[in-house]
Coordinates of C-alpha atoms in Angstrom, one line a residue:
M1 CA 12.4 -4.7 -2.6
K2 CA 14.5 -4.8 -5.8
E3 CA 11.3 -5.2 -7.9
V4 CA 10.4 -1.4 -7.3
F5 CA 13.5 -0.7 -9.5
T6 CA 13.7 -3.7 -12.0
M7 CA 10.0 -3.1 -12.8
W8 CA 11.2 -0.1 -15.0
R9 CA 12.5 -2.5 -17.5
H10 CA 9.0 -3.4 -18.5
T11 CA 7.1 -1.1 -20.8
Q12 CA 3.9 -2.7 -19.6
L13 CA 4.5 -1.9 -15.9
V14 CA 5.7 1.7 -16.8
V15 CA 2.3 2.2 -18.6
L16 CA 0.6 0.8 -15.7
T17 CA 2.5 3.1 -13.3
A18 CA 1.2 6.1 -15.5
L19 CA -2.3 4.7 -15.6
S20 CA -2.5 4.1 -11.8
A21 CA -1.3 7.6 -11.1
A22 CA -3.7 9.1 -13.6
I23 CA -6.7 7.4 -12.3
Y24 CA -5.7 8.0 -8.6
A25 CA -5.3 11.7 -9.2
A26 CA -8.3 12.2 -11.3
V27 CA -10.5 10.8 -8.5
L28 CA -8.6 12.7 -5.8
I29 CA -8.8 16.1 -7.3
P30 CA -12.6 16.7 -7.4
F31 CA -12.8 16.0 -3.5
K32 CA -10.2 18.6 -2.8
G33 CA -13.2 20.6 -2.0
F34 CA -14.5 18.6 0.8
P35 CA -11.5 18.9 3.6
I36 CA -11.4 17.4 6.8
V37 CA -8.3 19.3 7.9
P38 CA -8.1 22.4 5.5
G39 CA -4.9 22.3 3.4
F40 CA -3.9 18.7 4.6
I41 CA -6.6 16.0 4.6
E42 CA -9.7 15.9 2.8
L43 CA -12.4 13.3 2.0
R44 CA -10.8 10.6 -0.3
P45 CA -13.1 7.9 -1.9
A46 CA -10.0 7.5 -4.2
N47 CA -8.2 5.7 -1.5
V48 CA -9.8 2.4 -2.6
F49 CA -7.2 2.4 -5.4
P50 CA -3.7 2.1 -4.0
V51 CA -4.5 -1.2 -2.2
V52 CA -6.2 -2.8 -5.2
F53 CA -3.6 -1.5 -7.8
G54 CA -0.8 -2.8 -5.4
L55 CA -2.3 -6.3 -5.5
L56 CA -2.9 -6.2 -9.3
F57 CA 0.2 -4.1 -10.6
G58 CA 2.6 -4.8 -7.7
P59 CA 5.5 -2.2 -7.7
A60 CA 3.7 -0.3 -10.5
G61 CA 0.8 0.1 -8.4
A62 CA 3.1 1.5 -5.6
W63 CA 4.7 4.1 -7.7
G64 CA 1.4 4.8 -9.4
A65 CA -0.2 5.6 -5.9
A66 CA 2.8 7.7 -4.7
I67 CA 2.9 9.9 -7.9
G68 CA -0.8 10.1 -8.2
N69 CA -1.1 11.4 -4.7
L70 CA 1.7 14.1 -5.5
I71 CA -0.3 15.0 -8.5
G72 CA -3.4 15.6 -6.5
D73 CA -1.6 17.7 -3.8
F74 CA -0.7 20.2 -6.7
F75 CA -4.5 21.0 -6.7
G76 CA -4.8 22.8 -3.2
T77 CA -2.8 20.7 -0.7
L78 CA 0.9 20.9 -1.9
S79 CA 3.3 21.5 1.2
L80 CA 6.3 19.9 2.8
G81 CA 3.7 17.2 4.1
S82 CA 3.4 16.0 0.5
L83 CA 6.9 14.2 0.9
A84 CA 5.3 12.3 3.6
G85 CA 2.2 11.7 1.4
F86 CA 4.5 10.3 -1.4
V87 CA 6.0 7.9 0.9
G88 CA 2.9 6.9 2.8
N89 CA 0.9 6.2 -0.4
F90 CA 3.7 4.3 -1.7
F91 CA 3.7 1.9 1.2
L92 CA -0.1 1.9 1.1
A93 CA 0.1 0.1 -2.2
L94 CA 3.5 -1.7 -1.6
L95 CA 2.6 -3.5 1.7
P96 CA -0.6 -5.4 0.4
Y97 CA 1.3 -7.1 -2.5
K98 CA 4.4 -7.8 -0.3
L99 CA 2.4 -9.4 2.6
W100 CA -0.1 -11.2 0.4
S101 CA 1.7 -14.5 0.0
V102 CA 2.7 -14.6 3.8
Y103 CA -0.8 -15.8 4.6
F104 CA -0.8 -18.7 2.1
R105 CA 0.9 -22.1 1.9
S106 CA 3.1 -22.7 -1.2
D107 CA 0.5 -25.3 -2.5
E108 CA -2.4 -22.9 -2.2
N109 CA -3.9 -20.7 -4.7
M110 CA -2.5 -17.3 -3.9
E111 CA -4.1 -15.3 -7.0
Q112 CA -4.6 -11.7 -5.8
N113 CA -8.5 -11.9 -5.6
V114 CA -11.1 -12.0 -3.0
N115 CA -13.2 -14.8 -4.4
S116 CA -13.0 -16.8 -1.1
G117 CA -13.5 -16.2 2.6
K118 CA -9.8 -16.7 3.3
K119 CA -8.6 -14.3 0.7
L120 CA -11.3 -11.7 1.8
T121 CA -10.0 -12.0 5.3
V122 CA -6.3 -11.5 4.2
Y123 CA -7.4 -8.5 2.2
I124 CA -9.1 -6.8 5.0
A125 CA -5.9 -7.6 7.3
V126 CA -3.3 -6.3 4.8
A127 CA -5.5 -3.3 3.8
F128 CA -5.9 -2.3 7.3
L129 CA -2.3 -2.7 8.2
A130 CA -1.3 -0.7 5.1
S131 CA -3.8 2.0 5.8
T132 CA -2.3 2.3 9.3
V133 CA 1.3 2.4 8.0
C134 CA 0.5 5.1 5.6
A135 CA -1.2 7.2 8.3
L136 CA 1.5 6.5 10.7
I137 CA 4.1 8.0 8.2
I138 CA 2.2 11.0 7.1
A139 CA 0.8 11.8 10.6
W140 CA 4.4 11.4 12.0
F141 CA 5.9 14.0 9.4
I142 CA 3.2 16.6 9.5
A143 CA 3.4 16.6 13.3
L144 CA 7.1 16.8 13.2
L145 CA 6.8 19.9 10.9
R146 CA 4.2 21.3 13.4
L147 CA 1.5 21.4 10.7
V148 CA -1.2 19.1 12.2
P149 CA -1.3 17.4 15.6
F150 CA -0.3 13.7 15.4
T151 CA -3.6 12.4 16.9
I152 CA -5.8 14.3 14.4
G153 CA -3.6 13.2 11.5
L154 CA -3.5 9.7 12.3
I155 CA -7.1 9.1 13.1
C156 CA -8.4 11.1 10.0
I157 CA -5.9 9.2 7.6
I158 CA -6.5 5.8 9.0
S159 CA -10.3 6.2 8.7
N160 CA -10.1 7.5 5.2
N161 CA -7.9 4.9 4.1
A162 CA -9.3 1.8 5.7
I163 CA -13.0 2.6 5.2
M164 CA -12.4 3.2 1.6
A165 CA -10.2 0.2 0.9
I166 CA -12.2 -2.3 3.0
V167 CA -15.6 -1.3 2.1
L168 CA -15.0 -0.6 -1.6
G169 CA -11.9 -2.5 -2.4
P170 CA -13.3 -6.0 -2.6
V171 CA -16.0 -5.0 -5.1
L172 CA -13.5 -3.2 -7.2
L173 CA -11.0 -6.1 -7.1
L174 CA -13.7 -8.8 -8.0
A175 CA -14.5 -6.6 -11.0
L176 CA -11.0 -5.8 -12.0
Y177 CA -9.1 -9.0 -11.4
P178 CA -10.6 -11.3 -14.2
R179 CA -10.3 -8.7 -16.7
V180 CA -6.6 -7.7 -15.7
K181 CA -5.7 -11.4 -15.8
R182 CA -7.3 -11.9 -19.2
W183 CA -5.3 -8.9 -20.6
G184 CA -2.1 -10.3 -19.1
L185 CA -1.5 -7.2 -17.0
L186 CA -0.9 -8.8 -13.7
W187 CA 2.6 -7.9 -12.3
T188 CA 3.2 -11.6 -11.4
E189 CA 2.7 -12.5 -15.0
I190 CA 4.9 -9.7 -16.4
M191 CA 7.9 -9.8 -14.2
E192 CA 10.6 -12.6 -14.1
P193 CA 11.3 -14.3 -10.8
E194 CA 15.0 -13.2 -10.6
E195 CA 13.6 -9.6 -10.9
V196 CA 11.8 -9.8 -7.6
S197 CA 13.0 -10.0 -4.2
A198 CA 13.2 -13.4 -2.5
P199 CA 11.8 -13.6 0.9
R200 CA 14.1 -13.5 3.9
L201 CA 12.2 -14.8 7.0
R202 CA 9.1 -13.4 5.6
G203 CA 7.2 -14.6 8.8
I204 CA 9.5 -12.4 10.9
G205 CA 9.2 -9.7 8.5
S206 CA 5.4 -9.7 8.6
V207 CA 5.6 -9.7 12.3
L208 CA 7.9 -6.7 12.2
V209 CA 5.6 -4.7 10.0
W210 CA 2.7 -5.3 12.2
V211 CA 4.6 -4.4 15.2
G212 CA 5.9 -1.3 13.6
G213 CA 2.6 -0.2 12.1
I214 CA 0.2 -1.0 14.8
G215 CA 2.7 -0.4 17.6
G216 CA 3.7 2.9 16.3
A217 CA 0.1 4.1 16.1
V218 CA -0.7 3.1 19.6
V219 CA 2.3 4.4 21.1
G220 CA 2.0 7.7 19.3
L221 CA -1.7 8.0 20.5
I222 CA -0.7 7.3 24.0
L223 CA 2.0 9.8 24.0
S224 CA -0.1 12.5 22.3
L225 CA -2.9 12.0 24.9
S226 CA -0.4 11.8 27.9
G227 CA 1.0 15.2 28.0
Y228 CA 3.6 14.9 25.3
S229 CA 3.5 17.5 22.6
P230 CA 1.4 16.2 19.7
M231 CA 3.4 18.3 17.5
G232 CA 7.3 18.5 17.0
A233 CA 10.0 16.3 18.3
G234 CA 7.9 14.9 21.5
V235 CA 6.1 12.3 19.6
G236 CA 8.2 12.6 16.5
L237 CA 11.5 11.1 18.0
A238 CA 9.6 8.3 19.9
L239 CA 8.2 7.0 16.7
I240 CA 11.4 6.7 14.6
P241 CA 12.2 3.1 15.8
F242 CA 8.7 2.0 14.9
L243 CA 9.2 3.5 11.4
I244 CA 12.6 1.7 11.1
V245 CA 10.9 -1.5 12.1
I246 CA 8.4 -1.3 9.3
V247 CA 11.1 -0.7 6.6
V248 CA 13.3 -3.5 7.8
G249 CA 10.2 -5.7 7.8
A250 CA 9.2 -4.6 4.4
F251 CA 12.7 -5.6 3.1
M252 CA 12.4 -9.1 4.6
L253 CA 9.1 -9.6 2.8
G254 CA 9.5 -11.2 -0.8
G255 CA 7.2 -11.3 -3.9
R256 CA 9.2 -13.8 -5.8
E257 CA 7.1 -16.7 -4.7
Q258 CA 4.1 -15.0 -6.1
V259 CA 5.6 -14.6 -9.5
E260 CA 6.9 -18.2 -9.4
A261 CA 3.3 -19.6 -8.6
A262 CA 1.7 -17.5 -11.2
Q263 CA 4.2 -18.6 -13.9
E264 CA 3.7 -22.2 -12.9
M265 CA 0.0 -21.8 -13.1
I266 CA 0.4 -20.3 -16.5
A267 CA 2.7 -23.3 -17.6
T268 CA 0.0 -25.8 -16.1
E269 CA -2.7 -24.2 -18.1
G270 CA -0.7 -24.3 -21.3
D271 CA -0.1 -28.1 -20.8
E272 CA -3.6 -28.8 -20.0
S273 CA -4.8 -26.9 -23.2
E274 CA -2.3 -28.8 -25.4
A275 CA -3.7 -32.0 -24.0

């Protein structure tokens, strides 16, 4: 995942990080007055942004989601749980762009849009998985701190994330993608291939992320409903292996292939225009 560090070399991506964080926080803050779990979880229409910003801006979108969520927490929900919110929202934007190319052949158009049935299906799948992983990270941590029971945290956060991202996300992506591409702000057109991680057994990495995310959520729910303490070390310790599997899987996913495909497309378009 070296692109999450090398991206800071590019002024455009630094600006996009700040812009993503500002937009996310600006939409989060007004809804702090509509809590689901007072002090910890609120209605969040803004959760449409991390997945979309992750696909469009790559690592800049991931940092923007993490920072924007932290800024939002300063307006009524700041606690130790905000640490998990930072990490969870980072993964909410990171996983969609890391997973995107796994489901396309190298000779297929893998532009980060939803203008075909296959791309829409892939979008829904990665948005749901990223929403689940984000919820798992946050629910695990706040349950470990004995702030909110795991079951309540997981269900509320998954619902908030997935519904907003899946229902509103495709519309937002269809509206933004052509403009972002025209302005030359797609992360795949800004970064160089050598600055982005090459995939290492990305198929296995994808499976690990799915197993870690969905498996961790299911096991956590089963344990919580089977007599284990839904807060504290009971469920918390049992879910650590699943979280490790998610991180390992994310490291195995690439991103370089998307940059190479985008730059090859730019070169082809340039040759055609010259001809």
